[in-house]
Amino acid sequence: MDIKAFKSLLFAFYTTLGYLFLYIFFGLILDTPYLAAKFEHTQYLALIALIIGFAIIYFRVGKRVKEQMLYAVLLGFIGEHLFSIGLGMYTYRLGNVPLYIPFGHAVVLVAVIYFCKESIVKVHKKLLEKIFSIFILLYATAFLVVANDIFGFVMSLLVLYLLRNKPKERLFYLSMYIAVAFLEIVGTSYGCWFWPETAFNNIPFLKSANPPSGISLFYFLLDLGSLWLYKKRHETAWKRMKKIRLIRAKKLISSNK
């Protein structure tokens, strides 16, 4: 990779995941115990900030992504109540599910989608997959060694295992892992939420860090659920698109013979 391509990759990262990281870093400050001690209802401030960000993104993306964003909010709301309130997988600062969180899921999803759509990212897809996979292994191993994060390490290995035969989706989910890792580190460091010392606070042999490294595995369910709802709503159009892709693939194979 030459310097020009490297700079283009950095720019693609900055204008998608970079913006997301900045938004997370500054946005979650609104829900910290420090700010809550000085002002009431800080979670509502965070909600306003997220809705503004959500609206800006929503009106700038295509119709399909708009629909997926709405599904992500819906599934995020259901999933958060299931995993946090119902199963005790993690706990938010006030013991509730803040209203801004489901909107945050949608924002993360869109940032990763658009990062993977960048032309320079597509050109260097294989290289990025290798770099991200190595990073994930090192990250999960560090958490295992330093924080005895067995739960996160197992989930990280599952992520890499499940993606081994998924070439089309691999970069998206590896990128999602990194985005979620950053989100979790910031959120737990700020005290917006915390994870118990064992998985689901109920499985003693699965020790967990705060946060566990591989929690993006559960975020994958959000994307798969959003995509499934979209397919069901547009079943005929989706089948047509798959046929077109198959025809194009056959033509490409024929031209390369």
CSV table of C-alpha atoms in Angstrom, one decimal:
chain,number,residue,atom,x,y,z
A,1,MET,CA,0.0,0.0,0.0
A,2,ASP,CA,1.4,3.4,-1.0
A,3,ILE,CA,1.2,6.6,1.1
A,4,LYS,CA,-1.7,8.0,-1.0
A,5,ALA,CA,-3.8,4.8,-0.4
A,6,PHE,CA,-2.9,4.9,3.3
A,7,LYS,CA,-4.0,8.5,3.6
A,8,SER,CA,-7.2,7.7,1.8
A,9,LEU,CA,-7.9,4.9,4.2
A,10,LEU,CA,-7.3,7.1,7.2
A,11,PHE,CA,-9.7,9.7,5.7
A,12,ALA,CA,-12.4,7.0,5.1
A,13,PHE,CA,-11.9,5.9,8.7
A,14,TYR,CA,-12.1,9.4,10.1
A,15,THR,CA,-15.2,10.4,8.2
A,16,THR,CA,-17.2,7.3,9.3
A,17,LEU,CA,-15.9,5.5,12.4
A,18,GLY,CA,-13.8,8.5,13.5
A,19,TYR,CA,-16.9,10.7,13.6
A,20,LEU,CA,-18.6,7.9,15.5
A,21,PHE,CA,-15.8,7.6,18.1
A,22,LEU,CA,-15.9,11.4,18.7
A,23,TYR,CA,-19.6,11.3,19.1
A,24,ILE,CA,-19.4,8.5,21.6
A,25,PHE,CA,-16.5,10.1,23.5
A,26,PHE,CA,-18.3,13.4,24.0
A,27,GLY,CA,-21.9,12.3,23.9
A,28,LEU,CA,-21.6,9.8,26.8
A,29,ILE,CA,-20.1,12.5,29.0
A,30,LEU,CA,-23.8,13.6,29.4
A,31,ASP,CA,-24.6,10.4,31.3
A,32,THR,CA,-21.7,10.3,33.7
A,33,PRO,CA,-22.1,10.2,37.5
A,34,TYR,CA,-20.0,13.3,37.7
A,35,LEU,CA,-22.3,15.4,35.5
A,36,ALA,CA,-25.4,13.8,37.1
A,37,ALA,CA,-24.2,15.0,40.5
A,38,LYS,CA,-24.4,18.6,39.3
A,39,PHE,CA,-27.4,18.5,37.0
A,40,GLU,CA,-30.7,16.6,37.1
A,41,HIS,CA,-32.0,14.4,34.2
A,42,THR,CA,-28.7,14.2,32.4
A,43,GLN,CA,-30.0,11.1,30.5
A,44,TYR,CA,-32.5,13.3,28.8
A,45,LEU,CA,-29.7,15.6,27.7
A,46,ALA,CA,-28.0,12.5,26.2
A,47,LEU,CA,-31.3,11.5,24.6
A,48,ILE,CA,-31.6,14.9,22.9
A,49,ALA,CA,-28.0,14.7,21.7
A,50,LEU,CA,-28.6,11.2,20.2
A,51,ILE,CA,-31.9,12.2,18.6
A,52,ILE,CA,-30.2,15.2,16.9
A,53,GLY,CA,-27.4,13.0,15.7
A,54,PHE,CA,-29.8,10.3,14.6
A,55,ALA,CA,-32.0,12.8,12.7
A,56,ILE,CA,-29.0,14.3,10.9
A,57,ILE,CA,-27.8,10.9,9.7
A,58,TYR,CA,-31.3,9.6,8.9
A,59,PHE,CA,-32.0,12.4,6.5
A,60,ARG,CA,-28.7,12.0,4.7
A,61,VAL,CA,-28.8,8.2,4.1
A,62,GLY,CA,-30.6,6.2,1.5
A,63,LYS,CA,-34.1,4.6,1.8
A,64,ARG,CA,-32.8,1.2,2.7
A,65,VAL,CA,-30.5,2.4,5.4
A,66,LYS,CA,-33.3,4.6,6.8
A,67,GLU,CA,-35.4,1.6,7.2
A,68,GLN,CA,-32.6,-0.4,8.8
A,69,MET,CA,-32.0,2.4,11.3
A,70,LEU,CA,-35.6,2.3,12.4
A,71,TYR,CA,-35.4,-1.5,12.8
A,72,ALA,CA,-32.2,-1.1,14.8
A,73,VAL,CA,-33.9,1.3,17.2
A,74,LEU,CA,-36.9,-1.1,17.7
A,75,LEU,CA,-34.7,-4.2,18.1
A,76,GLY,CA,-32.3,-2.2,20.3
A,77,PHE,CA,-35.1,-1.2,22.6
A,78,ILE,CA,-36.3,-4.9,22.9
A,79,GLY,CA,-32.8,-6.3,23.2
A,80,GLU,CA,-31.6,-3.9,25.9
A,81,HIS,CA,-34.6,-4.7,28.1
A,82,LEU,CA,-34.1,-8.4,27.5
A,83,PHE,CA,-30.3,-8.5,28.2
A,84,SER,CA,-30.0,-5.8,30.8
A,85,ILE,CA,-33.3,-5.8,32.8
A,86,GLY,CA,-34.4,-9.4,32.1
A,87,LEU,CA,-31.1,-11.4,32.1
A,88,GLY,CA,-28.9,-9.0,34.1
A,89,MET,CA,-26.1,-9.2,31.6
A,90,TYR,CA,-25.1,-5.6,32.4
A,91,THR,CA,-26.5,-2.7,34.4
A,92,TYR,CA,-26.9,1.0,33.5
A,93,ARG,CA,-26.1,3.7,36.0
A,94,LEU,CA,-29.7,4.2,37.2
A,95,GLY,CA,-30.7,0.6,36.8
A,96,ASN,CA,-32.9,1.4,33.8
A,97,VAL,CA,-32.5,1.3,30.0
A,98,PRO,CA,-31.7,4.9,29.0
A,99,LEU,CA,-33.9,6.1,26.1
A,100,TYR,CA,-30.9,7.3,24.2
A,101,ILE,CA,-29.3,3.8,24.0
A,102,PRO,CA,-31.6,2.3,21.2
A,103,PHE,CA,-30.9,5.4,19.0
A,104,GLY,CA,-27.2,4.8,19.7
A,105,HIS,CA,-27.4,1.3,18.3
A,106,ALA,CA,-28.7,2.7,15.0
A,107,VAL,CA,-25.9,5.3,14.8
A,108,VAL,CA,-23.2,2.6,15.4
A,109,LEU,CA,-24.8,0.5,12.7
A,110,VAL,CA,-24.8,3.2,10.1
A,111,ALA,CA,-21.2,4.3,10.8
A,112,VAL,CA,-20.0,0.7,10.2
A,113,ILE,CA,-22.1,0.3,7.1
A,114,TYR,CA,-20.7,3.5,5.5
A,115,PHE,CA,-17.1,2.7,6.5
A,116,CYS,CA,-17.4,-0.6,4.7
A,117,LYS,CA,-19.0,1.1,1.6
A,118,GLU,CA,-16.0,3.4,1.1
A,119,SER,CA,-14.3,2.6,-2.2
A,120,ILE,CA,-10.8,2.6,-0.8
A,121,VAL,CA,-11.9,0.3,2.0
A,122,LYS,CA,-13.3,-2.2,-0.6
A,123,VAL,CA,-10.0,-2.1,-2.5
A,124,HIS,CA,-8.0,-3.0,0.6
A,125,LYS,CA,-10.7,-5.3,2.1
A,126,LYS,CA,-8.5,-8.3,2.5
A,127,LEU,CA,-5.7,-6.4,4.2
A,128,LEU,CA,-8.1,-4.7,6.6
A,129,GLU,CA,-9.6,-8.0,7.5
A,130,LYS,CA,-6.2,-9.4,8.5
A,131,ILE,CA,-5.3,-6.2,10.4
A,132,PHE,CA,-8.6,-6.2,12.3
A,133,SER,CA,-8.4,-9.9,13.0
A,134,ILE,CA,-5.0,-9.6,14.5
A,135,PHE,CA,-6.1,-6.6,16.5
A,136,ILE,CA,-9.1,-8.5,17.9
A,137,LEU,CA,-6.9,-11.5,18.9
A,138,LEU,CA,-4.4,-9.2,20.7
A,139,TYR,CA,-7.2,-7.1,22.3
A,140,ALA,CA,-9.0,-10.2,23.6
A,141,THR,CA,-5.8,-11.8,24.8
A,142,ALA,CA,-4.8,-8.7,26.6
A,143,PHE,CA,-8.1,-8.6,28.4
A,144,LEU,CA,-7.9,-12.3,29.2
A,145,VAL,CA,-4.4,-11.9,30.8
A,146,VAL,CA,-4.9,-8.5,32.5
A,147,ALA,CA,-8.5,-8.8,33.6
A,148,ASN,CA,-9.2,-12.6,33.5
A,149,ASP,CA,-11.8,-11.9,30.9
A,150,ILE,CA,-12.7,-15.5,30.0
A,151,PHE,CA,-16.2,-14.5,28.9
A,152,GLY,CA,-14.9,-11.8,26.4
A,153,PHE,CA,-12.2,-14.1,25.1
A,154,VAL,CA,-14.6,-16.9,24.3
A,155,MET,CA,-17.0,-14.5,22.5
A,156,SER,CA,-14.1,-13.0,20.6
A,157,LEU,CA,-13.0,-16.5,19.4
A,158,LEU,CA,-16.6,-17.2,18.4
A,159,VAL,CA,-16.7,-14.0,16.4
A,160,LEU,CA,-13.6,-15.0,14.4
A,161,TYR,CA,-14.9,-18.6,14.1
A,162,LEU,CA,-18.3,-17.6,12.8
A,163,LEU,CA,-16.7,-15.3,10.2
A,164,ARG,CA,-14.3,-17.8,8.8
A,165,ASN,CA,-16.7,-18.7,6.0
A,166,LYS,CA,-18.4,-15.4,5.6
A,167,PRO,CA,-16.3,-13.4,3.1
A,168,LYS,CA,-19.0,-10.9,2.2
A,169,GLU,CA,-19.9,-10.0,5.8
A,170,ARG,CA,-16.4,-10.4,7.4
A,171,LEU,CA,-15.1,-6.9,7.2
A,172,PHE,CA,-18.4,-5.4,8.4
A,173,TYR,CA,-18.5,-7.6,11.6
A,174,LEU,CA,-14.8,-7.1,12.3
A,175,SER,CA,-15.3,-3.3,12.0
A,176,MET,CA,-18.4,-3.6,14.2
A,177,TYR,CA,-16.3,-5.4,16.8
A,178,ILE,CA,-13.8,-2.5,17.0
A,179,ALA,CA,-16.6,0.1,17.1
A,180,VAL,CA,-18.3,-1.7,19.9
A,181,ALA,CA,-15.0,-2.2,21.8
A,182,PHE,CA,-14.5,1.5,21.8
A,183,LEU,CA,-18.1,2.2,22.8
A,184,GLU,CA,-17.9,-0.2,25.7
A,185,ILE,CA,-14.5,1.1,27.0
A,186,VAL,CA,-15.8,4.7,27.0
A,187,GLY,CA,-19.2,3.8,28.5
A,188,THR,CA,-17.8,1.7,31.4
A,189,SER,CA,-14.9,4.1,32.0
A,190,TYR,CA,-17.4,7.0,32.3
A,191,GLY,CA,-19.6,4.9,34.7
A,192,CYS,CA,-22.6,5.0,32.3
A,193,TRP,CA,-23.0,1.2,32.7
A,194,PHE,CA,-21.1,-1.7,34.2
A,195,TRP,CA,-20.6,-5.4,33.7
A,196,PRO,CA,-20.7,-8.0,36.5
A,197,GLU,CA,-17.6,-10.1,37.4
A,198,THR,CA,-19.1,-13.2,35.7
A,199,ALA,CA,-21.2,-13.7,32.6
A,200,PHE,CA,-24.8,-12.8,33.2
A,201,ASN,CA,-23.8,-12.5,36.9
A,202,ASN,CA,-24.7,-16.1,37.1
A,203,ILE,CA,-22.0,-18.3,35.4
A,204,PRO,CA,-19.1,-18.5,37.8
A,205,PHE,CA,-16.6,-20.2,35.4
A,206,LEU,CA,-17.0,-17.5,32.8
A,207,LYS,CA,-15.2,-14.6,34.5
A,208,SER,CA,-15.8,-11.2,32.9
A,209,ALA,CA,-14.0,-7.9,32.6
A,210,ASN,CA,-15.8,-4.6,32.7
A,211,PRO,CA,-16.4,-4.5,29.8
A,212,PRO,CA,-15.8,-8.0,28.3
A,213,SER,CA,-13.8,-7.8,25.1
A,214,GLY,CA,-16.1,-9.7,22.7
A,215,ILE,CA,-19.5,-8.3,23.5
A,216,SER,CA,-19.9,-7.2,19.8
A,217,LEU,CA,-21.1,-10.8,19.3
A,218,PHE,CA,-24.5,-9.7,20.7
A,219,TYR,CA,-24.5,-6.6,18.5
A,220,PHE,CA,-24.4,-8.9,15.5
A,221,LEU,CA,-27.9,-10.1,16.5
A,222,LEU,CA,-29.0,-6.5,16.1
A,223,ASP,CA,-27.7,-6.2,12.5
A,224,LEU,CA,-29.0,-9.7,11.5
A,225,GLY,CA,-32.4,-8.8,13.0
A,226,SER,CA,-32.5,-5.5,11.1
A,227,LEU,CA,-31.5,-7.2,7.9
A,228,TRP,CA,-34.1,-10.0,8.4
A,229,LEU,CA,-36.9,-7.5,9.0
A,230,TYR,CA,-35.9,-5.6,5.9
A,231,LYS,CA,-35.8,-8.8,3.8
A,232,LYS,CA,-39.3,-9.7,5.0
A,233,ARG,CA,-40.7,-6.3,4.2
A,234,HIS,CA,-39.1,-6.4,0.7
A,235,GLU,CA,-39.0,-10.1,-0.1
A,236,THR,CA,-39.6,-9.8,-3.8
A,237,ALA,CA,-37.1,-7.0,-4.3
A,238,TRP,CA,-34.5,-8.8,-2.3
A,239,LYS,CA,-34.9,-12.0,-4.3
A,240,ARG,CA,-34.5,-10.0,-7.5
A,241,MET,CA,-31.4,-8.3,-6.2
A,242,LYS,CA,-29.9,-11.8,-5.4
A,243,LYS,CA,-30.6,-13.0,-8.9
A,244,ILE,CA,-28.9,-9.9,-10.4
A,245,ARG,CA,-25.9,-10.5,-8.2
A,246,LEU,CA,-25.7,-14.1,-9.2
A,247,ILE,CA,-25.9,-13.3,-12.9
A,248,ARG,CA,-23.1,-10.7,-12.5
A,249,ALA,CA,-21.0,-13.2,-10.7
A,250,LYS,CA,-21.4,-15.8,-13.4
A,251,LYS,CA,-20.5,-13.2,-16.1
A,252,LEU,CA,-17.4,-12.2,-14.2
A,253,ILE,CA,-16.3,-15.8,-13.9
A,254,SER,CA,-16.9,-16.4,-17.6
A,255,SER,CA,-14.9,-13.3,-18.6
A,256,ASN,CA,-12.0,-14.4,-16.5
A,257,LYS,CA,-11.8,-17.8,-18.1
